[in-house]
Amino acid sequence: MLIREATTEDWPAIWPFFHEIVAAGETLTYPLDLGNEEAQGWWYVAAPNRVVVAVDEAGAVLGTAKMNRNHMGNGSHVASATYMVDPAHSGKGVGRALCAYSVEWARTSGFRAMQFNAVVETNTRAVKLYESLGFEVIGTLPEGFNHPAEGYVGLHIMHKAL
């Protein structure tokens, strides 16, 4: 697996799984009816932020990560990231590779910490992955997320000092 900078030419490969994940409404706080153009505008953040893709040996996109400042101004020393893995490639280490890559990006970019603002507590695979990479749940917003099957569940705030 190779992780490289995403280009606009990658979007047609990203959009199908991006749309599937968002429309399912189980893991992200994005609008369920987010359209293609608007989604691309939200995902492709401007430098110094980054968007990367994980690709296999044939160049097929397996997943993507958006890495950015979590806050502006006096809070701009904290990074954040969002990850999406094509469900067809789930459980193959793509998410772990993208998360580890983003932590290293944040560290080498001079950020002092990483914070995830809204990790759905029922997304236990993501929570376990982040914890295995040194993130901690530092708080939970009770009933902060309306899960389509579980109802109102908490949103974890997760943090890692760099």
Short mmCIF file of C-alpha atoms in Angstrom, two decimals:
data_model
loop_
_atom_site.label_atom_id
_atom_site.label_comp_id
_atom_site.label_asym_id
_atom_site.label_seq_id
_atom_site.Cartn_x
_atom_site.Cartn_y
_atom_site.Cartn_z
CA MET A 1 0.00 0.00 0.00
CA LEU A 2 1.21 3.48 -0.88
CA ILE A 3 -0.08 6.71 0.68
CA ARG A 4 0.27 9.71 -1.59
CA GLU A 5 -1.14 13.19 -2.06
CA ALA A 6 -4.65 13.07 -3.48
CA THR A 7 -5.38 14.78 -6.77
CA THR A 8 -8.70 15.87 -8.22
CA GLU A 9 -8.37 12.90 -10.57
CA ASP A 10 -8.78 10.64 -7.51
CA TRP A 11 -12.22 12.02 -6.66
CA PRO A 12 -14.20 9.69 -8.98
CA ALA A 13 -12.68 6.74 -7.08
CA ILE A 14 -13.25 8.36 -3.66
CA TRP A 15 -16.82 9.56 -4.22
CA PRO A 16 -18.60 6.17 -4.32
CA PHE A 17 -17.34 5.03 -0.90
CA PHE A 18 -17.44 8.56 0.50
CA HIS A 19 -21.11 8.76 -0.47
CA GLU A 20 -21.85 5.27 0.90
CA ILE A 21 -20.25 6.05 4.26
CA VAL A 22 -21.88 9.47 4.63
CA ALA A 23 -25.34 8.33 3.48
CA ALA A 24 -25.27 5.43 5.96
CA GLY A 25 -25.17 8.03 8.73
CA GLU A 26 -23.35 5.81 11.22
CA THR A 27 -19.92 7.38 11.68
CA LEU A 28 -19.68 11.01 10.54
CA THR A 29 -21.52 14.22 11.33
CA TYR A 30 -21.85 15.15 7.65
CA PRO A 31 -25.27 15.82 6.10
CA LEU A 32 -26.68 12.50 4.84
CA ASP A 33 -27.69 14.04 1.51
CA LEU A 34 -24.31 15.64 0.83
CA GLY A 35 -23.89 15.94 -2.93
CA ASN A 36 -20.87 15.12 -5.05
CA GLU A 37 -19.61 18.65 -5.73
CA GLU A 38 -20.21 19.90 -2.22
CA ALA A 39 -18.52 16.80 -0.76
CA GLN A 40 -15.47 17.30 -2.94
CA GLY A 41 -15.26 20.92 -1.79
CA TRP A 42 -15.44 19.86 1.85
CA TRP A 43 -12.87 17.09 1.45
CA TYR A 44 -10.21 18.79 -0.65
CA VAL A 45 -8.81 21.26 1.87
CA ALA A 46 -6.26 23.90 0.89
CA ALA A 47 -2.60 23.82 1.91
CA PRO A 48 -1.05 23.70 4.42
CA ASN A 49 -3.75 21.12 5.13
CA ARG A 50 -3.55 17.87 3.16
CA VAL A 51 -5.63 15.19 1.54
CA VAL A 52 -4.06 11.82 0.82
CA VAL A 53 -5.16 8.51 -0.63
CA ALA A 54 -4.03 4.99 0.15
CA VAL A 55 -3.64 3.01 -3.06
CA ASP A 56 -2.81 -0.59 -3.83
CA GLU A 57 -0.05 -1.77 -6.17
CA ALA A 58 -2.34 -1.28 -9.18
CA GLY A 59 -3.17 2.30 -8.12
CA ALA A 60 -6.73 1.59 -6.94
CA VAL A 61 -7.87 3.91 -4.15
CA LEU A 62 -8.45 2.00 -0.90
CA GLY A 63 -9.12 4.94 1.40
CA THR A 64 -8.48 8.61 2.01
CA ALA A 65 -7.60 11.01 4.81
CA LYS A 66 -8.12 14.72 5.26
CA MET A 67 -5.60 16.34 7.61
CA ASN A 68 -6.02 19.87 8.89
CA ARG A 69 -5.70 22.35 11.71
CA ASN A 70 -8.36 21.65 14.31
CA HIS A 71 -8.72 25.33 15.21
CA MET A 72 -7.47 28.69 14.00
CA GLY A 73 -5.57 31.45 15.77
CA ASN A 74 -4.21 30.56 19.18
CA GLY A 75 -5.56 27.01 18.81
CA SER A 76 -3.85 26.37 15.48
CA HIS A 77 -1.15 24.20 17.06
CA VAL A 78 -3.62 21.27 17.30
CA ALA A 79 -4.20 19.10 14.23
CA SER A 80 -7.15 16.94 13.29
CA ALA A 81 -7.97 14.38 10.63
CA THR A 82 -10.86 12.50 9.12
CA TYR A 83 -10.57 9.09 7.49
CA MET A 84 -12.64 7.11 5.04
CA VAL A 85 -11.84 3.57 3.99
CA ASP A 86 -13.66 1.90 1.13
CA PRO A 87 -15.84 -0.73 2.89
CA ALA A 88 -14.61 -3.27 0.32
CA HIS A 89 -11.15 -2.89 1.91
CA SER A 90 -12.19 -2.70 5.55
CA GLY A 91 -10.12 -4.71 8.03
CA LYS A 92 -7.00 -4.71 5.86
CA GLY A 93 -4.98 -2.08 7.72
CA VAL A 94 -5.89 0.85 5.48
CA GLY A 95 -7.37 2.93 8.31
CA ARG A 96 -4.40 2.19 10.56
CA ALA A 97 -1.96 3.22 7.83
CA LEU A 98 -3.85 6.46 7.14
CA CYS A 99 -4.09 7.33 10.82
CA ALA A 100 -0.40 6.63 11.46
CA TYR A 101 0.48 8.69 8.39
CA SER A 102 -1.60 11.64 9.61
CA VAL A 103 -0.01 11.51 13.07
CA GLU A 104 3.43 11.64 11.49
CA TRP A 105 2.31 14.51 9.21
CA ALA A 106 1.07 16.44 12.24
CA ARG A 107 4.26 15.78 14.20
CA THR A 108 6.61 16.80 11.37
CA SER A 109 4.43 19.83 10.58
CA GLY A 110 5.04 21.16 14.09
CA PHE A 111 1.65 20.49 15.67
CA ARG A 112 1.71 19.85 19.42
CA ALA A 113 -1.30 17.52 19.50
CA MET A 114 -4.05 15.88 17.49
CA GLN A 115 -7.70 16.01 18.44
CA PHE A 116 -10.70 14.26 16.94
CA ASN A 117 -13.82 16.26 17.78
CA ALA A 118 -16.57 13.77 17.01
CA VAL A 119 -15.80 10.04 17.17
CA VAL A 120 -19.13 8.22 17.38
CA GLU A 121 -18.93 5.99 20.45
CA THR A 122 -20.63 3.08 18.63
CA ASN A 123 -17.83 3.17 16.03
CA THR A 124 -15.86 0.83 18.27
CA ARG A 125 -13.41 -0.23 15.55
CA ALA A 126 -12.29 3.38 15.09
CA VAL A 127 -12.14 4.02 18.83
CA LYS A 128 -9.96 0.92 19.35
CA LEU A 129 -7.74 1.87 16.42
CA TYR A 130 -7.20 5.41 17.70
CA GLU A 131 -6.52 4.16 21.24
CA SER A 132 -3.98 1.66 19.89
CA LEU A 133 -2.15 4.61 18.30
CA GLY A 134 -2.05 6.56 21.57
CA PHE A 135 -5.25 8.60 21.47
CA GLU A 136 -7.36 8.92 24.60
CA VAL A 137 -11.03 9.71 25.06
CA ILE A 138 -10.90 12.98 27.01
CA GLY A 139 -14.64 13.57 27.04
CA THR A 140 -17.92 12.46 25.57
CA LEU A 141 -20.84 14.60 24.50
CA PRO A 142 -23.84 12.56 25.69
CA GLU A 143 -26.38 11.88 22.95
CA GLY A 144 -24.37 14.07 20.57
CA PHE A 145 -25.06 11.81 17.58
CA ASN A 146 -28.33 10.41 16.30
CA HIS A 147 -27.34 6.96 15.03
CA PRO A 148 -29.82 5.46 12.54
CA ALA A 149 -29.98 2.11 14.39
CA GLU A 150 -28.76 2.86 17.93
CA GLY A 151 -30.57 6.15 18.49
CA TYR A 152 -28.85 8.93 20.39
CA VAL A 153 -25.28 7.95 21.30
CA GLY A 154 -22.25 9.84 22.54
CA LEU A 155 -19.59 11.65 20.55
CA HIS A 156 -16.09 11.13 21.91
CA ILE A 157 -13.44 13.82 21.84
CA MET A 158 -10.13 12.02 21.41
CA HIS A 159 -6.66 13.52 21.93
CA LYS A 160 -3.02 12.61 21.45
CA ALA A 161 -0.06 14.75 22.50
CA LEU A 162 2.68 14.87 19.89
#
